[in-house]
Coordinates of N, CA, C and O in Angstrom, one line a residue:
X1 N -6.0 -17.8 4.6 CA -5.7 -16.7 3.6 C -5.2 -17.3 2.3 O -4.1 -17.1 1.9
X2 N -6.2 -18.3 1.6 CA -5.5 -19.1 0.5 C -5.2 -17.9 -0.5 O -4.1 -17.6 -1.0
X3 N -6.2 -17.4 -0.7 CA -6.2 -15.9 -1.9 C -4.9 -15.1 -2.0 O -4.3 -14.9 -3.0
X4 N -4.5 -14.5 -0.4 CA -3.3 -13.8 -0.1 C -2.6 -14.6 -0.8 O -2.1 -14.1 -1.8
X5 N -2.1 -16.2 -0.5 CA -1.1 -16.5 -0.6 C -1.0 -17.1 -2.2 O 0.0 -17.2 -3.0
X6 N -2.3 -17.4 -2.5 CA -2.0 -17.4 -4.0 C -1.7 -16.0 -4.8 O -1.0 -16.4 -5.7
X7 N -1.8 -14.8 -5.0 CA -1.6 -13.7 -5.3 C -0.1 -13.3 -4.7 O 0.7 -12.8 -5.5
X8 N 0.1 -13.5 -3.5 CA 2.0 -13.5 -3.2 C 2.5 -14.0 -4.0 O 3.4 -13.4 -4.7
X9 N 2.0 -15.7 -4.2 CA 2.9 -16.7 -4.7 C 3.2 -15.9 -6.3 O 4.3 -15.8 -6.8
X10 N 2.1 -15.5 -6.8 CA 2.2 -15.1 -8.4 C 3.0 -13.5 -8.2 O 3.9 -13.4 -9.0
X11 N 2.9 -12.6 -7.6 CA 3.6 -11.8 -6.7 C 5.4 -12.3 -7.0 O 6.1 -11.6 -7.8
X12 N 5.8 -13.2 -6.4 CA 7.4 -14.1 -6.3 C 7.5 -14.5 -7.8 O 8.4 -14.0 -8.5
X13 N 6.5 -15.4 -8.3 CA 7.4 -15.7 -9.8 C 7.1 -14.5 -10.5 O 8.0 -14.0 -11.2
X14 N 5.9 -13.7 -10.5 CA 6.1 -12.5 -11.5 C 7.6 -11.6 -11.1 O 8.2 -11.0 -12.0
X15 N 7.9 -11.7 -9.8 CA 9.5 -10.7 -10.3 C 10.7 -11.7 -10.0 O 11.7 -11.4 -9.5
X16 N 10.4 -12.9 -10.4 CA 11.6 -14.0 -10.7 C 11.6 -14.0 -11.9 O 12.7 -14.0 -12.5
X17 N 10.6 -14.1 -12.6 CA 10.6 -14.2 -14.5 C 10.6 -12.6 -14.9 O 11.4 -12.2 -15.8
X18 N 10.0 -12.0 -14.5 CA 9.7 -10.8 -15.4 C 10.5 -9.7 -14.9 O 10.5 -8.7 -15.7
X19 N 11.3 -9.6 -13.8 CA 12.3 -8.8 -13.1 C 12.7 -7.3 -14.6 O 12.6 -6.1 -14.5
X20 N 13.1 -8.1 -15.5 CA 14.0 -7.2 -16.4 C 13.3 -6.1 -17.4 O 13.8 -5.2 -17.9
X21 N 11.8 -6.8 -17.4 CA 10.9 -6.4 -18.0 C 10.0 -5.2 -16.9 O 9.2 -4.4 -17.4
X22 N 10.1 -5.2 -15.7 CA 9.2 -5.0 -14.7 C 9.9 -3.6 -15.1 O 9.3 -2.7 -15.6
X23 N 11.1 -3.5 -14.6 CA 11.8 -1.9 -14.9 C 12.2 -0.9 -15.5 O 12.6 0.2 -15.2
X24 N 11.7 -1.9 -16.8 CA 11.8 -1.3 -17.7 C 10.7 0.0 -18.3 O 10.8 0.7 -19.3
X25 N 10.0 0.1 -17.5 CA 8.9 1.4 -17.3 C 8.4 1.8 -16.5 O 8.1 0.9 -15.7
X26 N 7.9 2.9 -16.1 CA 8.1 3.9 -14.8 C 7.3 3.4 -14.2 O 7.7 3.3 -13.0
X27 N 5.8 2.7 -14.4 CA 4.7 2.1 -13.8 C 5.2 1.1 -13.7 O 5.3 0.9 -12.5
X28 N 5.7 0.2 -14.3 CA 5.9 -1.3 -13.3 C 7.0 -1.7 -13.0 O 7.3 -2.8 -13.0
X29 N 8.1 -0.3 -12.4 CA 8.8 -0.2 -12.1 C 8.7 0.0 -10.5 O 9.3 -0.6 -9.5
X30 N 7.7 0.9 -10.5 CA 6.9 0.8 -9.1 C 6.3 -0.6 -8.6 O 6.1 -1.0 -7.4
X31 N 6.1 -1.0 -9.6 CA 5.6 -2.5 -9.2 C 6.7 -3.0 -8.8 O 7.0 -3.4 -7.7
X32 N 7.0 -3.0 -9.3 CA 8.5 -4.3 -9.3 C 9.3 -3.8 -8.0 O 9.9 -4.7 -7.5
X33 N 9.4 -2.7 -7.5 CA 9.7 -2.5 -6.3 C 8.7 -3.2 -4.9 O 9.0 -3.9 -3.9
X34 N 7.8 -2.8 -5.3 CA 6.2 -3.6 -4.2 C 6.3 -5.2 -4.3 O 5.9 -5.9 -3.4
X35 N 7.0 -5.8 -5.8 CA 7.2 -7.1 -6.0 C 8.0 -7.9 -5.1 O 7.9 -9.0 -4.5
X36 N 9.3 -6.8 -5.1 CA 10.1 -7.6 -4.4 C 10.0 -7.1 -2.8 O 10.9 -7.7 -2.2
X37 N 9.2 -6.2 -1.9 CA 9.0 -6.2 -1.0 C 7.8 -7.2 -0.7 O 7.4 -7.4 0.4
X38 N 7.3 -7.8 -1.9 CA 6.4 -8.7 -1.4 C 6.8 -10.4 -1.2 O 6.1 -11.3 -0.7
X39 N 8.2 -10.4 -1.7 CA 9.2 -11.5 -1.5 C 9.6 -11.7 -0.6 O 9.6 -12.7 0.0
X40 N 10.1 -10.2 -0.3 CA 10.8 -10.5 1.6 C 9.8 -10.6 2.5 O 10.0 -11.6 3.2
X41 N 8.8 -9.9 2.8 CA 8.1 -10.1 3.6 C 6.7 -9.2 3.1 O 6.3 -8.0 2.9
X42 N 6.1 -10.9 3.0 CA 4.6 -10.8 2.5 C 3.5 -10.3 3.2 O 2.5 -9.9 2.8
X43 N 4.0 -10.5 4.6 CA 3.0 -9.9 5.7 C 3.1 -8.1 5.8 O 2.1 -7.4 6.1
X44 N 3.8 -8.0 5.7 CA 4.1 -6.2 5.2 C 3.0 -5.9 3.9 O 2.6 -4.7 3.6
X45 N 2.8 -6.7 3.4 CA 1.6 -6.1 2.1 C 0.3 -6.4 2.2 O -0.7 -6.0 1.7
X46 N 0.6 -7.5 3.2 CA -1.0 -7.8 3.7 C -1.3 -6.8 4.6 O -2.4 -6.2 4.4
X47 N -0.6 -6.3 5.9 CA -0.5 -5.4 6.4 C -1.4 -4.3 5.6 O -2.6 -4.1 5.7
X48 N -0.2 -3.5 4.5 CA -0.6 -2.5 3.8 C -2.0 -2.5 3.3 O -2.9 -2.0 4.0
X49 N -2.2 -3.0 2.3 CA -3.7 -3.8 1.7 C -4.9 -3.9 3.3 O -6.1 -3.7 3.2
X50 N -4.2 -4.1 4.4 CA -5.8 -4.4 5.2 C -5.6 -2.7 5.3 O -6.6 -2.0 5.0
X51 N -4.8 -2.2 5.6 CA -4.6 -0.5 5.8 C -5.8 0.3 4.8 O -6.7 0.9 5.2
X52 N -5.4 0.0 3.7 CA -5.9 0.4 2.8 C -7.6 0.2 2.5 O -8.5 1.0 2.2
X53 N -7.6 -1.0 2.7 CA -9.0 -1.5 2.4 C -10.2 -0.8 3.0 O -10.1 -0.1 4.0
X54 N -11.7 -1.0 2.3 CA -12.8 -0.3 3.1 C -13.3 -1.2 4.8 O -13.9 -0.8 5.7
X55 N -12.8 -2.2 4.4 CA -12.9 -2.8 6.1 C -12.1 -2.7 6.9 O -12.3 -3.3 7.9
X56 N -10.8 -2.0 6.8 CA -9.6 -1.5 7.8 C -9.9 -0.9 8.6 O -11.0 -0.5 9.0
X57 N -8.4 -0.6 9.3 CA -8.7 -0.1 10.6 C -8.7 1.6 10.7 O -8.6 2.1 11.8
X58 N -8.8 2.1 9.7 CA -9.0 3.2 9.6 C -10.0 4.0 8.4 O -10.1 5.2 8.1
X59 N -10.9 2.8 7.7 CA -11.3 3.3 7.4 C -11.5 3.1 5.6 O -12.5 3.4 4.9
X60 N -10.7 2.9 5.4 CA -10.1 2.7 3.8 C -9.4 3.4 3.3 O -8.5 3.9 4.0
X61 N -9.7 3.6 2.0 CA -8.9 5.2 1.4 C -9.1 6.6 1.8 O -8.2 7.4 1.9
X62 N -10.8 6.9 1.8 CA -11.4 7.9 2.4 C -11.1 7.8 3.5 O -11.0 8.9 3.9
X63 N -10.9 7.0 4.7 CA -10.6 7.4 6.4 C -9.3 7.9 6.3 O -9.0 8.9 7.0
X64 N -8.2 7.0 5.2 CA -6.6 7.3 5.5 C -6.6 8.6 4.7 O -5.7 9.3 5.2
X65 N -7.0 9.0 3.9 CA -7.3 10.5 3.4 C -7.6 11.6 4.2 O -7.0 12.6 4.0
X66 N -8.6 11.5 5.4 CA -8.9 12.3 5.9 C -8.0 12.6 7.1 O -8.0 13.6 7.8
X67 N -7.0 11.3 7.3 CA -6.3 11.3 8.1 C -5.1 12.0 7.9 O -4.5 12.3 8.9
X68 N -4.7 12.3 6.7 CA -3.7 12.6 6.1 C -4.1 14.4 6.4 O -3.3 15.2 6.8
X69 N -5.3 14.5 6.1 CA -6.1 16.0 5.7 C -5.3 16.3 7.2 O -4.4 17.1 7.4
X70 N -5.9 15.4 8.1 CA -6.1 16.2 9.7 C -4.6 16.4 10.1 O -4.4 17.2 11.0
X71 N -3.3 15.7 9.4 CA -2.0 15.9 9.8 C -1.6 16.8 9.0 O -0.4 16.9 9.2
X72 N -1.9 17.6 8.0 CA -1.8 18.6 7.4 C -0.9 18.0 6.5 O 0.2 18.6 6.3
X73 N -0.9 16.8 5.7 CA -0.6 16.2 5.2 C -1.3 15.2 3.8 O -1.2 14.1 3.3
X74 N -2.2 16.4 3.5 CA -3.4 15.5 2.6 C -2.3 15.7 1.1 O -2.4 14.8 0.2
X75 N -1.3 17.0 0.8 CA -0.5 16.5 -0.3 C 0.3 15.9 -1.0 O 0.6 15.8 -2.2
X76 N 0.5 15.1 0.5 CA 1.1 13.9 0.3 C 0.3 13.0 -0.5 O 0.4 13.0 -1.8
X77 N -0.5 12.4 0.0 CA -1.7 11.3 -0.4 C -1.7 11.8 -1.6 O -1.3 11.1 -2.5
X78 N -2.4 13.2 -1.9 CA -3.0 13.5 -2.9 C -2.0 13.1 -4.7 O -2.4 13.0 -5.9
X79 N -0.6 13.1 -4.1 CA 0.5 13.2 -5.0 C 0.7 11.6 -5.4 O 1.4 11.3 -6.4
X80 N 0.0 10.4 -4.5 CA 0.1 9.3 -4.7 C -1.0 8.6 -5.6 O -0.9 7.5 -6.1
X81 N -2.4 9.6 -5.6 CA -3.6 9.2 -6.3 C -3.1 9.8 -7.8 O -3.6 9.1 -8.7
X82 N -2.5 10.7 -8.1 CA -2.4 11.5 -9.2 C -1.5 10.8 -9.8 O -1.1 9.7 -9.4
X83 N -1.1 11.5 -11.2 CA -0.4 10.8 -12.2 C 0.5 11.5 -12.3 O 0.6 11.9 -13.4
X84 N 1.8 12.1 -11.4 CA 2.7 12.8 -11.1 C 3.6 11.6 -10.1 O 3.5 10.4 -10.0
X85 N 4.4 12.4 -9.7 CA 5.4 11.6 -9.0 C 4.9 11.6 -7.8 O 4.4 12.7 -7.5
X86 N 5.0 10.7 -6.7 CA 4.8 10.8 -5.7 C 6.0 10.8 -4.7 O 7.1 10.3 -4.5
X87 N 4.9 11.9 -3.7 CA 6.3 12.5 -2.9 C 6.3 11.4 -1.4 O 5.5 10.5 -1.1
X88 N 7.6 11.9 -0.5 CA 7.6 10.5 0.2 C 7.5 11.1 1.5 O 7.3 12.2 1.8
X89 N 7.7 9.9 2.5 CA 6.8 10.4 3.7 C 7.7 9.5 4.4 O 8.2 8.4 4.1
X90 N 7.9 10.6 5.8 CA 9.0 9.4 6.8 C 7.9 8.5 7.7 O 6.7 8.5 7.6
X91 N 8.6 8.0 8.3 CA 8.3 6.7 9.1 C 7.5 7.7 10.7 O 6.9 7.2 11.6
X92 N 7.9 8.9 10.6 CA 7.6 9.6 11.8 C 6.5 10.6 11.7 O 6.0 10.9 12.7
X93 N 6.0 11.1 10.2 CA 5.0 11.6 9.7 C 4.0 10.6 9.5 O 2.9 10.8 9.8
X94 N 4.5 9.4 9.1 CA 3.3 8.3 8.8 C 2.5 7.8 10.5 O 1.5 7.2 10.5
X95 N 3.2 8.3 11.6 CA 2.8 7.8 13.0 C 2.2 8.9 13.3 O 2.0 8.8 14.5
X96 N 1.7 10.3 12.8 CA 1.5 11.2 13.2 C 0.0 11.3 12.3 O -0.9 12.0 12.5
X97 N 0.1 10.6 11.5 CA -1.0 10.2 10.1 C -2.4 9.4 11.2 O -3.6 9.7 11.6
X98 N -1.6 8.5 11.4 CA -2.1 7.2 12.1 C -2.5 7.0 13.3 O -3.6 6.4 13.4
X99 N -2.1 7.1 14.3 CA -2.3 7.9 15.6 C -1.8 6.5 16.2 O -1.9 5.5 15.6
X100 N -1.4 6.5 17.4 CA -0.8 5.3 18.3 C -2.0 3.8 17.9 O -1.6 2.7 17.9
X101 N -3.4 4.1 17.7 CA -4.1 2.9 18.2 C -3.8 1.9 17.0 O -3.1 0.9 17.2
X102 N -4.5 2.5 15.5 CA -3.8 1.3 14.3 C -2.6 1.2 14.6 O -2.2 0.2 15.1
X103 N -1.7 2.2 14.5 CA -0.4 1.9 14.4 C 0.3 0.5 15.5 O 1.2 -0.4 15.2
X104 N -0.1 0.6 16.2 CA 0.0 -0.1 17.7 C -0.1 -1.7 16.9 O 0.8 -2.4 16.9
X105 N -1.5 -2.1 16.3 CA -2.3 -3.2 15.8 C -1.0 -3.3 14.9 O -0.1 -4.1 15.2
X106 N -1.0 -2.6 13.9 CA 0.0 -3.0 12.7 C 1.5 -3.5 13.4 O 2.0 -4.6 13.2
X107 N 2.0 -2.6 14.2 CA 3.3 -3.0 14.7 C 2.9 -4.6 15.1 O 3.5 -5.6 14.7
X108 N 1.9 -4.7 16.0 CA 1.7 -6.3 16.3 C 1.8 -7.3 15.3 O 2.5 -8.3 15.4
X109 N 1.0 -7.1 14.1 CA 0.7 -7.9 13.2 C 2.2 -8.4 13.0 O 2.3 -9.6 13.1
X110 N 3.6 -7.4 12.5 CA 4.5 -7.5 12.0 C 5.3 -7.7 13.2 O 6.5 -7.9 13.0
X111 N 4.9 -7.8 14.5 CA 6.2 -8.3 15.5 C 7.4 -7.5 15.8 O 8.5 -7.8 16.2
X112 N 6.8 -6.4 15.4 CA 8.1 -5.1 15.7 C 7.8 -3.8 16.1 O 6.6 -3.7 16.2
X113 N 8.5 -2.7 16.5 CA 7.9 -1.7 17.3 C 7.5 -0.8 16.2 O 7.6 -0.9 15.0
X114 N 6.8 0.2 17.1 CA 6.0 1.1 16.4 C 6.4 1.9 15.2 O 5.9 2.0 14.1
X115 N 7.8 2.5 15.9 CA 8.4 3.1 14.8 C 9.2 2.2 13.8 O 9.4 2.5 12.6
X116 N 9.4 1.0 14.4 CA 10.0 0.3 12.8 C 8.5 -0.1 12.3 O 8.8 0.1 11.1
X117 N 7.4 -0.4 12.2 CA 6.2 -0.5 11.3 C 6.1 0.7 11.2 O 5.5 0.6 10.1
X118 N 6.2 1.7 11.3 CA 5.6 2.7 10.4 C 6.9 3.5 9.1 O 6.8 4.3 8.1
X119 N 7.8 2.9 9.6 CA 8.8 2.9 8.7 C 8.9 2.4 7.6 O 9.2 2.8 6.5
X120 N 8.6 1.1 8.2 CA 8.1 -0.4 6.5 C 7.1 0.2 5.9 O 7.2 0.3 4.7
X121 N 5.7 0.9 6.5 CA 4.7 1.4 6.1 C 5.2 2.7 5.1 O 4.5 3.0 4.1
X122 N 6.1 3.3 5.4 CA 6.3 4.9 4.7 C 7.0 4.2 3.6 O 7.2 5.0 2.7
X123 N 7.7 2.8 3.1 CA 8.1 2.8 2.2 C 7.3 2.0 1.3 O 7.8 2.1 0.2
X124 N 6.4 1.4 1.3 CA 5.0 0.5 0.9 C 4.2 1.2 0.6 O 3.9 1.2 -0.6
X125 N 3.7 2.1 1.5 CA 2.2 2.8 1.3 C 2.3 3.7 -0.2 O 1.4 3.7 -1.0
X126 N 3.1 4.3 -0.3 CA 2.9 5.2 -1.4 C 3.2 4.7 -2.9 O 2.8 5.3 -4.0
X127 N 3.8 3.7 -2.7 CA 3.8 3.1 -4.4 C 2.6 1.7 -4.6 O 2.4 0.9 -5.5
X128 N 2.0 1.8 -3.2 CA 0.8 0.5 -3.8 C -0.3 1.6 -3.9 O -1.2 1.4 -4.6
X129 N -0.2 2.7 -3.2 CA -1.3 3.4 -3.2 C -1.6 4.1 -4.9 O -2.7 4.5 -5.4
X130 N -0.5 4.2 -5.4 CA 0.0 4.7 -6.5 C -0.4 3.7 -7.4 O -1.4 4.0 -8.1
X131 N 0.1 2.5 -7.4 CA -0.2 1.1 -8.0 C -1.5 0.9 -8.5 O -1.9 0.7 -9.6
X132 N -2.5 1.1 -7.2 CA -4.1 1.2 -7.4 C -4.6 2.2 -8.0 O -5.8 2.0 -8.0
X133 N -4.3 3.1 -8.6 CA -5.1 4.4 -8.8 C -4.1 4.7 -9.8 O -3.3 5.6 -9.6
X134 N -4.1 3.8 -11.2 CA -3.4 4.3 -12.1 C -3.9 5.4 -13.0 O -3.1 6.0 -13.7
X135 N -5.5 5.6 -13.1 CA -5.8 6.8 -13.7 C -5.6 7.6 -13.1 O -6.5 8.3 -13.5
X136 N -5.1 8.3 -12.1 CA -4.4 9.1 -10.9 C -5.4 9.8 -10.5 O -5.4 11.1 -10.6
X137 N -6.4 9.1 -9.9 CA -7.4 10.1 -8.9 C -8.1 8.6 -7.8 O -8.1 7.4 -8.1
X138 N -8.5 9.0 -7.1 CA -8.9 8.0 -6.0 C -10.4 7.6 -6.4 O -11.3 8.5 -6.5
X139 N -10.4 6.6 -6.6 CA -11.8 5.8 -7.0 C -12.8 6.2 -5.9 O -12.5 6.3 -4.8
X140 N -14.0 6.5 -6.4 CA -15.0 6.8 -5.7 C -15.5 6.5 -4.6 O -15.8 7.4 -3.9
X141 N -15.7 5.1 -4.2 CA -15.9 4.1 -3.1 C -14.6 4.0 -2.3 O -14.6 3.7 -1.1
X142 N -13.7 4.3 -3.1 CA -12.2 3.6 -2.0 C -12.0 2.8 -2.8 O -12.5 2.7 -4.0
X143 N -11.0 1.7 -2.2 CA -10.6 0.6 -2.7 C -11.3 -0.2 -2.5 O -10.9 -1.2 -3.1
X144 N -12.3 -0.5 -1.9 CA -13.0 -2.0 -1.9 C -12.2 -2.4 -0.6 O -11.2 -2.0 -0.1
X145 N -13.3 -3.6 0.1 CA -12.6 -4.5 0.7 C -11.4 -5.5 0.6 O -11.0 -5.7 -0.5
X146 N -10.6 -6.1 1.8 CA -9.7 -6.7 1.2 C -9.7 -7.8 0.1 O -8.7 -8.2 -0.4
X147 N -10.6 -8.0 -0.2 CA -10.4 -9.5 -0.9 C -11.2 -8.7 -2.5 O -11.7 -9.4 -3.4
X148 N -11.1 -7.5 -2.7 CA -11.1 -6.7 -3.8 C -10.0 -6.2 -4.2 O -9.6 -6.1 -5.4
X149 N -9.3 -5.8 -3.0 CA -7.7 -5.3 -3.0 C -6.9 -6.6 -4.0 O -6.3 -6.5 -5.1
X150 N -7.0 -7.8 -3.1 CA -6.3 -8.7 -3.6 C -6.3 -9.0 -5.0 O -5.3 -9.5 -5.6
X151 N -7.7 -8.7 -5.7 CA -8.2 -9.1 -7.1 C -7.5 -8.2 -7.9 O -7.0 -8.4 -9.0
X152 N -7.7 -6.8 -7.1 CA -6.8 -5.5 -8.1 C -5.5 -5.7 -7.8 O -4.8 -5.2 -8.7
X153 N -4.9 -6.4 -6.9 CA -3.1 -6.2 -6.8 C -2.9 -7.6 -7.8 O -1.8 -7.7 -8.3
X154 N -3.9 -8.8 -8.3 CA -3.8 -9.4 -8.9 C -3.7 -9.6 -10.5 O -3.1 -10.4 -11.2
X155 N -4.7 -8.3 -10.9 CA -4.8 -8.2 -12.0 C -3.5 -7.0 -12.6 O -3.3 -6.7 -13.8
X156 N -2.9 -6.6 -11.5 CA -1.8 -5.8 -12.0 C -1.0 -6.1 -12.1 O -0.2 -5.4 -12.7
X157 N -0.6 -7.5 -11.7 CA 1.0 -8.6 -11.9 C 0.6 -9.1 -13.1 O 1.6 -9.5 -13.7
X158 N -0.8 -9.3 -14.1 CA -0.6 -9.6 -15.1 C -0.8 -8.9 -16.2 O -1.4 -9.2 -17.2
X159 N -0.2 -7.9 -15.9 CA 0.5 -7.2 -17.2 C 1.5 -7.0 -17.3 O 1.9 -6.5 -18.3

């Protein structure tokens, strides 16, 4: 995963240098929060990002969309594509989103139980989902595969 880790790495110095700058506006203030959750623990964004992606385990944006739809929960999502504030989601709604089988995989990846991954997940998902879709509507295709994700979470640390 050289890509991952070169995009982390720039991920770490962009909110070691640019920290003061990052918060200073509402958009890369959101970042700068995803920045430094990608400090502590990088595998939590890779996590998120494979979630996200069209080769995930659910599907991409459009599967986690629909997923959202079927938990009667699509205004959530929909509040995180849009150019409004986005609303937030517990760690117990996000497992009711997702249904025991991803969620199961994800808790693996991260070495913790179910309900603590989907807890990390309810604080992650909605401001990278936000992050990606700054004209606030969900791109046509989805997000692309992972290694598209990583180019778009890339080109957003340099600005």
């Amino acid at each position: 995963m050289g890509l991952l880790d070169s995009v982390l790495g720039a991920v770490i110095n962009n909110a070691s240098q640019g920290g003061a700058q990052a918060s200073a506006s509402g958009a890369a203030g959101g970042l700068g929060g995803l920045l430094g959750l990608a400090a502590q623990n990088p595998q939590l964004i890779q996590v998120v990002m494979s979630l996200v992606s069209n080769d995930g385990p659910v599907g991409g944006l459009p599967g986690l969309m629909a997923k959202f739809q079927q938990a009667g929960l699509g205004n959530v999502i929909a509040s995180w594509l849009s150019s409004g504030p986005n609303q937030a989601i517990s760690g117990e709604q996000l497992s009711q989103v997702l249904g025991s089988g991803p969620l199961s995989q994800i808790a693996a990846q991260l070495g913790v139980g179910s309900s603590a991954a989907a807890g990390q997940l309810a604080q992650v998902l909605p401001g990278l989902v936000d992050q990606l879709s700054p004209q606030g509507h969900a791109p046509q295709g989805g997000f692309g595969n992972a290694s598209d994700l990583l180019g778009m979470l890339g080109g957003l640390l340099q600005k």
